[in-house]
């Protein structure tokens, strides 16, 4: 009560005040003169009651009360089941009479009775162990909440499961509410940042679809926000603990409240099992069926807590940057986002992202916010150093600067994260859409690039053989931005309308698309040999199959130790054994051509007028043109008729120096690609690398079939002898693997 005045000035008018007017006067005065505390969602004002208002509320004059008003500037980052906290408090008072009571409400402000005491956080900070007697009291109150009748509570939303014992249905409902109430309202402002961090807009939807069957438990009242600030240690021996702040209360599976409590209380790791056992013991005395399936199902609710928390945690961190790019703020925000991503990675199946990439993403997002506020490019931190090797009149420095300004503000639908690049489509006044392309990750990437993508694009643009035939991006600019990272600006090969989202042939090519792709591969073979050697001098005299085999052996040798152990357990040979197997094959020598090297469906963009554009040339190489076609057929769903059509067109349009012996050799390249996929996709599952790229996600989700194909191609048997369940646990095309141990955050 320190600092709160004990008297009130008389109202200036002498006419009698109505109860509504008295409450209004009191609320206004409380907001001006009360002792304020600021929470995530509310402003709370502690102040004594004026006599006239005390009489109105049936309280003694000078009784301390808390006036609670929602913060209009607060981010929408919580799930709300009911709008009126007062109705929940009214329903709880019979079972938990010690909780605050709502004495009155006035135009969005509630007046609550005040609980004398101190928050648990002030005497026992986050991360500190909680006394066992206190743990027993806390879990005991959670158990007592099961006695609150549903009929006493407000009406549930229509989306609630009809059967109030459906645990999986409740968890799926929570995921849907988090998407509707947290992600969607903030997606316009933060969606581009989430996309840059590798979090898709359907992340929570996919999480909900993966929730397995769970034990039924009777629903009960849930607090859902039980952290140390909301637990008051009172001065009253009859009611030593009081839970406050019930605005996020809900009705559902009581296991959700336990998981929520474990996460938000920040118990030390060694104490978590003690809390779980105390909760189970207390619950079995009050509602034994509420603890059914505890050991099996708790991990799913913990996974949800970490999954949904990544959205408020990232948004709060970004919002904390304020109106500057001050380095210390940026560092703190990066730390917060990094921890949120670590926690959310297993349940949302996110790809690993480096600490530096997080800093860059926050920096660009904040720079765009400052730009919207009217700050200059220098103040925004948007500067760049042009690459003097490329001076393109079509993209002068002012255009580059404008593109960098627009990059951080791009919506999520215009941000595309691949295995090695972050591509952001921006639209500038009076210009066609262009792409800002940045290298991301790649430190531990297994597949290496061999040629400069910039040199390859320039070669395609300048060659008469490919002009007007090969549909590829044009390189507009190169440079280094403020954070010392390189970028390129390309023309955009997607649609030019209100919706810039590209369409990819992810389910296979149509006949005319297959023809167009083959024609482009044929045109690449028309680039002169001297021009090819200008981008790859080492290609002269190269035995392509021997070189390709050597690269694959080096790839297997560079696998992580965990991946190597699992590969051996699944029957895949080590690098020496693989080298011997690869040496058993040879292919017919053929003339070399420029190859794209990675013609998966997401590197092909459907053109509005028909046909396909080919993007992402970072894996380009000089070699056997048959390999490019076979690798495409391996990476893309293809019907036999389309495959035969492509081979027929390819071999009739190329000269014999490029096609001789292809009928015998294409299966050798197919065999090599099956083996490559078995190792690469296994390593991606183990390390989490590039899982946010759609082509990688699809490949990983059918790994059991990839392994079977590869071991058959090698003439080997898969060999999970040490564990007969290992092979059966691999993901198939029907659904992704849900690992029992994959739901705990790496950093917990």
XYZ file of C-alpha atoms in Angstrom:
748
model
C 0.000 0.000 0.000
C 3.033 2.274 0.136
C 2.525 5.375 -1.953
C -1.266 5.007 -2.246
C -3.189 8.053 -0.859
C -5.676 7.472 1.981
C -8.133 10.213 1.007
C -9.962 11.442 -2.071
C -10.895 14.962 -3.130
C -14.595 15.698 -3.151
C -16.134 15.700 -6.624
C -16.487 19.227 -7.989
C -20.217 18.906 -8.639
C -22.768 18.767 -5.815
C -25.390 16.678 -7.643
C -25.739 13.030 -6.493
C -23.584 10.524 -8.413
C -25.027 7.330 -9.822
C -23.317 3.996 -8.966
C -21.991 3.851 -12.516
C -20.529 7.344 -12.195
C -19.019 6.560 -8.780
C -17.267 3.510 -10.202
C -16.052 5.570 -13.145
C -14.636 8.234 -10.849
C -12.901 5.597 -8.746
C -11.409 3.761 -11.723
C -10.079 7.009 -13.165
C -8.555 7.978 -9.835
C -7.039 4.522 -9.326
C -5.348 4.682 -12.707
C -3.873 8.075 -11.884
C -2.807 7.554 -8.303
C -2.756 3.831 -7.533
C 0.446 1.865 -7.077
C 0.777 0.265 -10.508
C 2.270 -3.092 -11.424
C 2.598 -4.056 -15.065
C 2.036 -7.592 -16.302
C 2.156 -9.096 -19.780
C -1.589 -8.610 -20.280
C -2.846 -6.145 -17.638
C -2.069 -3.002 -15.724
C -2.887 -3.495 -12.025
C -3.517 -0.551 -9.683
C -3.461 -1.095 -5.911
C -5.442 1.535 -3.996
C -7.749 1.870 -0.914
C -11.485 2.190 -1.413
C -13.141 5.549 -1.146
C -15.984 5.538 1.392
C -18.763 6.091 -1.137
C -17.453 3.295 -3.367
C -16.798 1.044 -0.356
C -20.453 1.307 0.640
C -21.467 0.575 -2.944
C -19.325 -2.575 -2.978
C -20.178 -3.700 0.561
C -16.638 -3.212 1.839
C -15.107 -1.264 4.676
C -13.671 2.153 3.768
C -9.943 2.143 2.976
C -10.024 -1.596 2.126
C -7.268 -2.274 -0.353
C -8.455 -3.376 -3.788
C -6.834 -4.098 -7.140
C -8.114 -2.360 -10.272
C -7.182 -4.493 -13.309
C -7.211 -3.088 -16.858
C -6.086 -4.889 -19.981
C -3.098 -3.293 -21.654
C -4.201 -1.956 -25.042
C -0.604 -2.151 -26.289
C -0.095 -5.777 -25.270
C 0.678 -8.328 -27.962
C -2.026 -10.945 -28.479
C 0.009 -13.928 -27.352
C -2.291 -15.999 -25.116
C -5.167 -18.439 -25.518
C -8.412 -17.224 -23.987
C -11.323 -19.576 -23.412
C -13.557 -16.953 -21.764
C -13.477 -13.180 -21.954
C -14.781 -12.383 -18.452
C -12.458 -13.333 -15.594
C -15.165 -12.287 -13.118
C -17.388 -15.219 -14.142
C -14.553 -17.659 -13.487
C -13.787 -16.180 -10.075
C -17.445 -16.414 -9.158
C -17.497 -20.106 -10.129
C -14.305 -20.913 -8.187
C -15.157 -19.246 -4.868
C -17.086 -22.188 -3.408
C -14.195 -24.631 -3.885
C -11.339 -22.139 -3.427
C -12.728 -19.355 -1.225
C -9.277 -17.806 -0.842
C -9.049 -16.633 -4.464
C -9.713 -12.945 -5.171
C -13.297 -11.880 -5.792
C -14.416 -9.506 -8.475
C -16.245 -6.723 -6.654
C -17.292 -4.706 -9.706
C -16.486 -3.986 -13.358
C -16.527 -0.702 -15.227
C -15.877 -0.351 -18.968
C -13.080 -2.901 -19.196
C -11.652 -2.413 -15.713
C -12.338 -4.927 -12.940
C -12.063 -4.177 -9.219
C -10.827 -7.229 -7.301
C -10.345 -7.913 -3.638
C -6.674 -7.688 -2.736
C -4.715 -10.643 -1.362
C -2.197 -9.582 1.267
C 1.109 -11.330 0.700
C 4.084 -11.573 -1.614
C 4.454 -13.344 -4.961
C 6.380 -16.589 -4.739
C 8.800 -15.166 -7.331
C 9.985 -12.529 -4.859
C 11.070 -15.087 -2.255
C 11.921 -18.035 -4.537
C 13.139 -16.955 -7.974
C 12.792 -18.911 -11.217
C 15.214 -21.825 -11.399
C 15.425 -22.198 -7.625
C 14.044 -25.381 -6.024
C 10.705 -25.084 -4.265
C 10.326 -26.565 -0.791
C 8.659 -30.006 -0.831
C 5.925 -28.875 1.563
C 5.143 -26.007 -0.807
C 5.126 -28.372 -3.810
C 2.573 -30.516 -2.018
C 0.393 -27.470 -1.339
C 0.614 -26.284 -4.944
C -0.309 -29.631 -6.457
C -3.014 -30.037 -3.833
C -4.742 -26.882 -5.045
C -4.521 -28.156 -8.635
C -6.263 -31.323 -7.517
C -8.956 -29.356 -5.658
C -9.804 -27.507 -8.863
C -11.332 -30.729 -10.241
C -14.239 -30.154 -7.816
C -15.418 -27.018 -9.642
C -18.572 -27.923 -11.577
C -18.727 -27.249 -15.283
C -22.272 -25.912 -14.857
C -20.924 -23.092 -12.676
C -18.567 -21.882 -15.397
C -19.313 -19.754 -18.463
C -20.419 -21.458 -21.679
C -17.604 -23.141 -23.586
C -16.787 -22.113 -27.165
C -18.387 -24.191 -29.932
C -15.015 -25.638 -30.961
C -14.693 -27.664 -27.735
C -14.739 -31.467 -28.010
C -18.210 -32.854 -27.416
C -16.926 -35.654 -25.207
C -15.415 -34.117 -22.092
C -12.966 -36.979 -21.626
C -11.332 -36.707 -25.058
C -7.703 -35.892 -24.243
C -6.401 -35.926 -27.809
C -9.371 -33.846 -28.952
C -8.624 -31.281 -26.264
C -4.939 -31.042 -27.166
C -5.833 -30.630 -30.840
C -8.296 -27.911 -29.849
C -5.548 -26.119 -27.921
C -3.274 -26.234 -30.964
C -6.065 -24.810 -33.122
C -6.770 -22.030 -30.622
C -3.074 -21.138 -30.439
C -3.054 -20.838 -34.205
C -6.238 -18.745 -34.293
C -5.604 -16.502 -31.291
C -1.803 -16.159 -31.246
C -0.297 -16.808 -34.664
C -2.921 -15.457 -37.050
C -3.542 -12.034 -35.424
C 0.208 -11.335 -35.477
C 1.129 -12.921 -38.803
C 0.940 -9.724 -40.852
C 3.496 -8.029 -38.637
C 5.741 -10.964 -37.715
C 5.109 -13.573 -40.425
C 8.154 -12.637 -42.485
C 10.368 -12.973 -39.414
C 8.953 -16.414 -38.613
C 9.465 -17.526 -42.216
C 13.093 -16.358 -42.081
C 13.496 -18.433 -38.910
C 12.085 -21.504 -40.644
C 8.673 -21.555 -38.913
C 5.834 -22.093 -41.371
C 2.302 -20.804 -40.999
C 0.949 -24.359 -40.721
C 3.443 -25.465 -38.039
C 0.779 -25.804 -35.322
C -1.665 -27.462 -37.705
C 0.928 -30.092 -38.566
C 1.702 -30.547 -34.879
C -1.984 -31.211 -34.173
C -2.162 -33.800 -36.941
C 0.736 -35.746 -35.381
C -0.816 -36.045 -31.906
C -1.293 -39.772 -31.208
C -4.073 -41.502 -29.279
C -4.143 -40.562 -25.598
C -5.794 -41.928 -22.467
C -9.216 -40.434 -21.691
C -9.327 -38.198 -18.634
C -12.298 -36.278 -17.199
C -12.119 -32.552 -17.928
C -11.865 -30.076 -15.086
C -11.208 -26.402 -14.425
C -7.691 -25.329 -15.439
C -5.784 -22.216 -14.439
C -3.263 -22.468 -17.380
C -0.976 -19.681 -16.113
C 0.469 -20.996 -12.864
C 3.881 -19.362 -12.611
C 5.623 -17.876 -9.579
C 4.242 -14.380 -10.096
C 0.657 -15.690 -9.899
C 1.159 -17.623 -6.653
C 0.787 -15.383 -3.594
C 2.334 -16.491 -0.317
C -0.072 -14.865 2.156
C 0.208 -13.792 5.766
C -2.824 -15.936 6.601
C -2.148 -19.339 8.177
C -5.566 -20.644 7.070
C -4.943 -19.852 3.389
C -1.146 -19.772 2.976
C -1.248 -19.951 -0.838
C -3.547 -18.090 -3.209
C -3.617 -18.379 -6.986
C -4.378 -15.086 -8.720
C -4.880 -13.967 -12.318
C -7.539 -16.368 -13.619
C -8.171 -14.605 -16.923
C -6.665 -17.467 -18.937
C -8.599 -20.206 -17.117
C -10.056 -23.014 -19.187
C -11.878 -26.350 -19.019
C -10.151 -29.497 -20.210
C -7.650 -32.252 -19.536
C -6.037 -31.626 -16.113
C -2.734 -32.936 -17.477
C -2.503 -29.714 -19.486
C -2.379 -27.673 -16.272
C 0.428 -29.859 -14.899
C 2.510 -29.441 -18.077
C 1.806 -25.722 -18.170
C 2.824 -25.421 -14.507
C 6.054 -27.398 -15.020
C 7.131 -25.158 -17.893
C 6.141 -21.802 -16.422
C 7.419 -22.462 -12.890
C 10.982 -23.095 -14.127
C 11.636 -25.824 -11.578
C 15.224 -27.091 -11.609
C 15.459 -30.263 -13.660
C 16.074 -32.528 -10.672
C 12.802 -31.408 -9.031
C 10.431 -31.956 -11.944
C 9.814 -35.639 -11.183
C 9.032 -34.714 -7.575
C 6.367 -32.273 -8.771
C 4.880 -34.866 -11.145
C 4.666 -37.462 -8.378
C 3.152 -34.954 -5.946
C 0.530 -33.999 -8.544
C -0.265 -37.652 -9.205
C -0.635 -38.400 -5.508
C -2.902 -35.401 -4.903
C -5.004 -36.130 -7.980
C -5.505 -39.811 -7.113
C -7.046 -38.777 -3.794
C -9.589 -36.454 -5.438
C -10.111 -37.747 -9.000
C -8.086 -40.932 -9.673
C -9.058 -41.177 -13.351
C -7.565 -37.712 -13.954
C -4.079 -39.232 -13.598
C -4.662 -42.035 -16.103
C -1.889 -42.359 -18.689
C 0.217 -39.728 -16.942
C 3.619 -41.156 -17.837
C 2.703 -41.679 -21.497
C 0.734 -38.495 -22.208
C 2.470 -35.768 -20.215
C 5.177 -35.455 -22.881
C 2.564 -34.500 -25.486
C 1.346 -31.567 -23.392
C 4.925 -30.508 -22.673
C 5.565 -30.629 -26.411
C 2.569 -28.352 -26.987
C 3.828 -25.843 -24.436
C 7.158 -25.529 -26.209
C 5.519 -25.569 -29.655
C 3.060 -22.746 -29.029
C 5.476 -20.737 -26.879
C 7.814 -20.131 -29.799
C 5.304 -17.640 -31.224
C 4.919 -15.338 -28.170
C 8.593 -15.723 -27.254
C 9.819 -14.651 -30.695
C 7.303 -11.792 -30.933
C 8.145 -10.462 -27.481
C 11.860 -10.644 -28.248
C 11.381 -8.747 -31.514
C 9.102 -6.229 -29.827
C 11.703 -5.642 -27.111
C 14.003 -4.050 -29.707
C 11.895 -0.906 -29.345
C 12.825 1.846 -31.761
C 16.513 1.129 -32.242
C 19.110 -1.430 -33.305
C 21.081 -1.045 -30.098
C 23.565 -3.997 -29.975
C 22.796 -5.061 -26.404
C 19.074 -5.235 -27.108
C 19.724 -7.182 -30.287
C 21.936 -9.623 -28.384
C 19.289 -10.191 -25.677
C 16.581 -10.679 -28.276
C 18.762 -13.168 -30.157
C 19.332 -15.163 -26.970
C 15.601 -15.302 -26.269
C 14.748 -16.385 -29.806
C 17.534 -18.965 -29.853
C 16.216 -20.608 -26.675
C 12.637 -20.557 -27.965
C 13.757 -22.279 -31.177
C 15.742 -24.899 -29.253
C 12.636 -25.733 -27.212
C 10.283 -25.772 -30.196
C 12.509 -27.692 -32.598
C 11.493 -31.266 -31.584
C 7.698 -30.775 -31.454
C 7.509 -28.553 -34.552
C 10.301 -30.399 -36.392
C 12.184 -27.225 -37.143
C 15.497 -27.167 -38.935
C 18.541 -26.042 -37.013
C 19.365 -22.370 -37.491
C 22.587 -20.748 -36.380
C 22.812 -18.025 -33.758
C 24.175 -15.619 -36.346
C 21.275 -16.278 -38.708
C 18.858 -15.441 -35.889
C 20.656 -12.137 -35.321
C 20.493 -11.325 -39.032
C 16.790 -12.130 -39.251
C 15.995 -9.911 -36.235
C 18.225 -7.142 -37.591
C 16.486 -7.081 -40.978
C 13.028 -7.245 -39.408
C 13.791 -4.384 -37.033
C 15.331 -2.306 -39.805
C 12.080 -2.610 -41.749
C 10.088 -1.506 -38.702
C 12.285 1.564 -38.341
C 11.789 2.297 -42.024
C 8.029 2.235 -41.597
C 8.466 4.716 -38.772
C 10.141 7.114 -41.218
C 13.760 6.720 -40.165
C 16.536 7.090 -42.737
C 18.376 4.171 -44.255
C 21.469 4.976 -42.177
C 19.463 5.099 -38.946
C 17.730 1.903 -39.977
C 21.096 0.203 -40.326
C 20.483 -0.567 -44.007
C 23.733 -0.113 -45.907
C 25.622 -2.207 -48.421
C 28.898 -2.446 -50.256
C 28.391 -3.258 -53.969
C 30.439 -5.954 -55.670
C 32.432 -4.049 -58.262
C 32.644 -7.093 -60.527
C 28.995 -6.614 -61.442
C 27.668 -3.217 -62.520
C 24.181 -3.570 -63.916
C 22.446 -0.410 -65.182
C 19.116 -2.191 -64.718
C 19.748 -2.324 -60.945
C 21.492 0.864 -59.736
C 22.479 1.375 -56.073
C 19.208 3.146 -55.259
C 17.254 0.097 -56.414
C 19.460 -2.232 -54.377
C 18.961 -0.071 -51.285
C 15.192 -0.021 -51.824
C 15.184 -3.817 -52.152
C 17.107 -4.218 -48.893
C 14.679 -1.873 -47.143
C 11.721 -3.910 -48.391
C 13.330 -7.250 -47.533
C 12.728 -7.230 -43.790
C 9.129 -6.067 -44.234
C 8.151 -8.794 -46.716
C 5.198 -10.953 -45.624
C 5.700 -14.633 -44.901
C 4.152 -15.589 -48.246
C 7.114 -13.901 -49.976
C 9.886 -15.446 -47.863
C 11.196 -18.825 -49.000
C 13.797 -20.732 -47.013
C 15.647 -23.504 -48.827
C 18.433 -25.848 -47.836
C 21.122 -23.190 -48.273
C 19.467 -19.864 -49.158
C 16.884 -17.469 -47.838
C 14.970 -15.924 -50.735
C 12.782 -12.864 -50.218
C 10.569 -11.566 -53.005
C 10.107 -7.784 -52.940
C 8.068 -5.505 -55.136
C 9.393 -2.012 -55.811
C 7.468 0.851 -57.451
C 7.420 0.669 -61.257
C 9.510 -2.525 -61.281
C 8.828 -6.225 -61.695
C 9.214 -8.275 -58.476
C 12.809 -9.174 -57.665
C 14.457 -11.607 -55.244
C 16.954 -10.820 -52.486
C 18.931 -14.038 -52.071
C 21.144 -14.735 -49.058
C 23.222 -17.702 -48.029
C 22.007 -19.299 -44.797
C 23.470 -22.162 -42.824
C 25.374 -24.588 -44.953
C 28.244 -25.070 -42.459
C 27.435 -28.747 -41.999
C 25.778 -29.303 -45.336
C 26.727 -32.629 -46.910
C 26.126 -31.799 -50.566
C 28.680 -29.251 -51.697
C 28.402 -26.750 -54.523
C 31.196 -26.648 -57.078
C 30.565 -23.618 -59.292
C 29.729 -19.994 -58.608
C 26.003 -19.575 -59.049
C 26.607 -16.007 -60.198
C 29.001 -17.139 -62.930
C 26.578 -19.841 -64.074
C 23.669 -17.396 -64.373
C 25.810 -14.933 -66.314
C 26.931 -17.745 -68.636
C 23.325 -18.764 -69.325
C 22.294 -15.165 -69.932
C 25.149 -14.467 -72.348
C 25.193 -17.736 -74.304
C 23.421 -17.717 -77.660
C 22.598 -21.424 -77.207
C 20.435 -20.812 -74.136
C 19.021 -17.365 -74.924
C 15.209 -17.397 -75.144
C 15.184 -21.142 -74.356
C 16.480 -21.620 -70.801
C 14.180 -19.819 -68.378
C 16.443 -18.922 -65.457
C 16.756 -15.881 -63.185
C 18.941 -13.016 -64.339
C 21.567 -11.746 -61.948
C 20.957 -8.051 -61.172
C 23.308 -7.193 -58.310
C 25.813 -8.540 -55.801
C 26.877 -6.962 -52.544
C 27.656 -7.162 -48.848
C 25.133 -5.754 -46.369
C 25.555 -4.157 -42.949
C 26.057 -7.440 -41.061
C 28.899 -8.445 -43.416
C 26.804 -11.091 -45.172
C 26.736 -11.426 -48.941
C 23.556 -11.106 -50.950
C 22.489 -11.339 -54.558
C 19.508 -9.820 -56.325
C 17.848 -11.867 -59.050
C 14.838 -11.419 -61.261
C 11.784 -13.236 -59.889
C 10.582 -16.220 -61.881
C 7.192 -16.538 -60.162
C 3.829 -14.867 -60.850
C 3.519 -11.094 -61.087
C 0.199 -10.248 -59.490
C -1.345 -9.670 -56.100
C -0.305 -13.187 -55.102
C 3.431 -13.717 -55.584
C 3.471 -17.298 -54.274
C 5.105 -19.563 -56.869
C 3.568 -22.824 -58.056
C 5.823 -25.883 -58.154
C 5.160 -29.244 -59.872
C 5.496 -31.112 -56.567
C 3.164 -33.891 -57.735
C 4.937 -34.360 -61.063
C 5.207 -32.664 -64.449
C 2.436 -32.271 -66.990
C 3.295 -33.438 -70.530
C 3.985 -29.956 -71.900
C 6.094 -29.143 -68.811
C 8.136 -32.291 -69.302
C 8.781 -31.288 -72.913
C 9.821 -27.772 -71.921
C 12.219 -29.025 -69.256
C 13.887 -31.427 -71.675
C 14.259 -28.640 -74.250
C 16.041 -26.506 -71.652
C 18.418 -29.330 -70.735
C 19.177 -29.802 -74.428
C 19.912 -26.062 -74.770
C 22.381 -26.233 -71.872
C 24.336 -28.820 -73.833
C 24.728 -26.217 -76.594
C 26.979 -23.955 -74.501
C 30.444 -23.971 -76.018
C 33.146 -26.054 -74.389
C 35.399 -23.027 -73.938
C 32.672 -21.181 -72.048
C 32.152 -24.198 -69.772
C 35.832 -24.299 -68.922
C 35.692 -20.622 -67.985
C 33.390 -21.513 -65.076
C 34.915 -24.963 -64.363
C 38.515 -25.349 -65.569
C 38.773 -28.744 -63.834
C 36.143 -30.296 -66.114
C 38.590 -30.874 -68.969
C 39.338 -34.573 -69.324
C 37.191 -35.432 -66.307
C 35.840 -38.988 -65.916
C 32.444 -37.889 -64.621
C 31.254 -41.186 -63.101
C 34.534 -41.688 -61.233
C 34.370 -38.105 -59.972
C 30.706 -38.526 -58.932
C 31.501 -41.768 -57.070
C 34.404 -40.126 -55.268
C 32.180 -37.258 -54.150
C 29.635 -39.730 -52.770
C 32.299 -41.613 -50.822
C 33.602 -38.332 -49.374
C 30.031 -37.428 -48.410
C 29.599 -40.681 -46.477
C 32.965 -40.174 -44.792
C 31.846 -36.722 -43.592
C 28.660 -37.948 -41.904
C 28.224 -37.187 -38.223
C 29.295 -40.035 -35.884
C 25.663 -40.586 -34.871
C 24.609 -40.881 -38.515
C 27.398 -43.336 -39.254
C 26.411 -45.578 -36.354
C 22.768 -45.580 -37.400
C 23.679 -46.206 -41.045
C 25.688 -49.257 -40.064
C 22.854 -50.503 -37.852
C 20.488 -50.215 -40.821
C 22.779 -52.155 -43.126
C 24.365 -49.318 -45.128
C 28.098 -49.792 -45.830
C 30.830 -47.503 -44.535
C 32.820 -45.410 -46.981
C 35.390 -48.096 -47.837
C 32.729 -50.674 -48.556
C 30.764 -48.165 -50.604
C 33.865 -47.291 -52.643
C 34.300 -50.947 -53.590
C 30.640 -51.279 -54.587
C 30.729 -48.140 -56.728
C 33.874 -49.339 -58.566
C 31.956 -52.322 -59.929
C 30.148 -50.034 -62.354
C 31.258 -47.873 -65.252
C 29.356 -45.718 -67.749
C 29.941 -44.883 -71.397
C 32.087 -41.752 -71.894
C 29.939 -38.881 -73.192
C 30.503 -35.218 -73.965
C 30.040 -32.855 -71.064
C 27.459 -30.102 -70.649
C 26.346 -27.620 -68.020
C 24.100 -29.385 -65.473
C 21.699 -27.833 -62.984
C 22.467 -30.601 -60.484
C 19.330 -30.397 -58.303
C 16.165 -30.440 -60.406
C 13.748 -31.189 -57.585
C 10.173 -29.874 -57.947
C 10.771 -26.835 -55.724
C 13.522 -25.661 -58.073
C 11.022 -25.636 -60.938
C 8.455 -22.818 -61.136
C 5.362 -22.976 -63.295
C 5.153 -20.041 -65.709
C 1.820 -18.264 -66.290
C 2.095 -18.831 -70.052
C 3.004 -22.501 -69.573
C 6.301 -24.280 -69.201
C 8.808 -24.080 -66.363
C 11.463 -21.736 -65.033
C 14.539 -23.294 -63.424
C 15.773 -21.592 -60.251
C 18.429 -22.203 -57.576
C 21.552 -22.972 -59.609
C 23.930 -23.298 -56.664
C 24.471 -27.051 -57.282
C 25.365 -26.551 -60.966
C 28.244 -28.589 -62.373
C 29.816 -29.611 -65.654
C 29.336 -33.277 -66.497
C 27.288 -35.992 -68.177
C 23.900 -34.542 -69.273
C 22.254 -37.941 -68.668
C 22.898 -37.495 -64.955
C 20.854 -34.257 -64.774
C 17.812 -35.941 -66.305
C 18.088 -39.072 -64.157
C 18.532 -37.069 -60.945
C 15.411 -35.070 -61.809
C 13.438 -38.297 -62.305
C 14.720 -39.501 -58.928
C 13.750 -36.338 -57.059
C 10.326 -35.809 -58.679
C 7.207 -38.016 -58.615
C 6.900 -39.232 -62.186
C 4.546 -41.540 -64.035
C 6.148 -44.141 -66.342
C 4.569 -42.499 -69.398
C 6.146 -39.121 -68.546
C 9.528 -40.738 -67.907
C 9.468 -42.478 -71.283
C 8.331 -39.252 -72.947
C 11.255 -37.317 -71.451
C 13.846 -39.917 -72.382
C 12.525 -40.143 -75.952
C 12.580 -36.382 -76.472
C 15.984 -36.022 -74.826
C 17.766 -38.673 -76.876
C 16.305 -37.512 -80.205
C 17.150 -33.832 -79.682
C 20.739 -34.309 -78.516
C 23.591 -35.530 -80.683
C 25.052 -39.029 -80.230
C 28.113 -37.635 -78.438
C 25.767 -36.829 -75.510
C 23.458 -39.857 -75.695
C 25.428 -42.950 -76.687
C 24.929 -45.837 -74.287
C 22.262 -44.021 -72.260
C 19.866 -46.999 -72.157
C 22.426 -49.038 -70.223
C 23.732 -46.204 -68.093
C 20.667 -44.387 -66.781
C 20.018 -47.142 -64.232
C 23.559 -46.741 -62.897
C 22.906 -43.072 -62.148
C 19.533 -44.012 -60.648
C 21.340 -46.509 -58.431
C 23.823 -43.837 -57.304
C 21.009 -41.439 -56.412
C 19.159 -44.066 -54.361
C 22.329 -44.649 -52.351
C 22.980 -40.918 -51.963
C 19.451 -40.325 -50.653
C 19.754 -43.150 -48.122
C 22.754 -41.469 -46.486
C 21.728 -37.821 -46.832
C 18.141 -38.241 -45.629
C 19.318 -40.352 -42.692
C 21.764 -37.639 -41.657
C 19.025 -35.003 -41.949
C 16.808 -37.003 -39.614
C 19.612 -37.357 -37.087
C 20.921 -33.785 -37.238
C 17.699 -31.905 -38.078
C 19.451 -30.188 -40.982
C 17.274 -28.416 -43.600
C 14.021 -29.967 -42.367
C 12.164 -26.723 -43.131
C 12.814 -27.165 -46.870
C 9.750 -28.885 -48.401
C 11.749 -31.231 -50.620
C 13.767 -32.376 -47.603
C 10.675 -32.824 -45.460
C 9.023 -35.002 -48.076
C 12.131 -37.135 -48.548
C 12.597 -37.663 -44.816
C 8.940 -38.614 -44.350
C 9.339 -41.628 -46.666
C 12.717 -42.792 -45.427
C 11.744 -46.420 -44.826
C 11.108 -46.829 -48.555
C 14.299 -44.961 -49.467
C 16.316 -47.329 -47.277
C 14.653 -50.389 -48.775
C 15.348 -49.136 -52.316
C 18.971 -48.301 -51.526
C 19.854 -51.583 -49.817
C 18.187 -53.481 -52.656
C 20.177 -51.466 -55.204
C 23.373 -52.284 -53.304
C 22.479 -55.956 -53.209
C 22.500 -55.837 -49.407
C 19.985 -56.660 -46.741
C 18.958 -54.017 -44.226
C 20.365 -55.149 -40.899
C 18.752 -53.864 -37.688
C 19.935 -57.032 -35.900
C 20.741 -55.315 -32.614
C 17.233 -53.896 -32.365
C 14.410 -55.574 -34.327
C 12.217 -52.503 -33.872
C 14.670 -50.018 -35.377
C 13.703 -50.431 -39.019
C 9.988 -50.462 -38.146
C 10.350 -47.080 -36.446
C 11.503 -45.322 -39.623
C 9.070 -42.844 -41.216
C 7.060 -43.944 -44.235
C 5.126 -42.039 -46.874
C 1.924 -42.605 -44.903
C 3.074 -40.521 -41.954
C 6.097 -39.078 -40.245
C 7.762 -40.745 -37.303
C 6.749 -39.563 -33.822
C 9.653 -40.398 -31.560
C 8.851 -41.043 -27.933
C 11.939 -39.082 -26.916
C 11.592 -36.382 -29.554
C 9.252 -34.105 -27.660
C 11.582 -32.756 -25.023
C 13.444 -29.534 -25.876
C 17.139 -29.937 -26.450
C 17.937 -27.206 -23.980
C 15.677 -28.366 -21.132
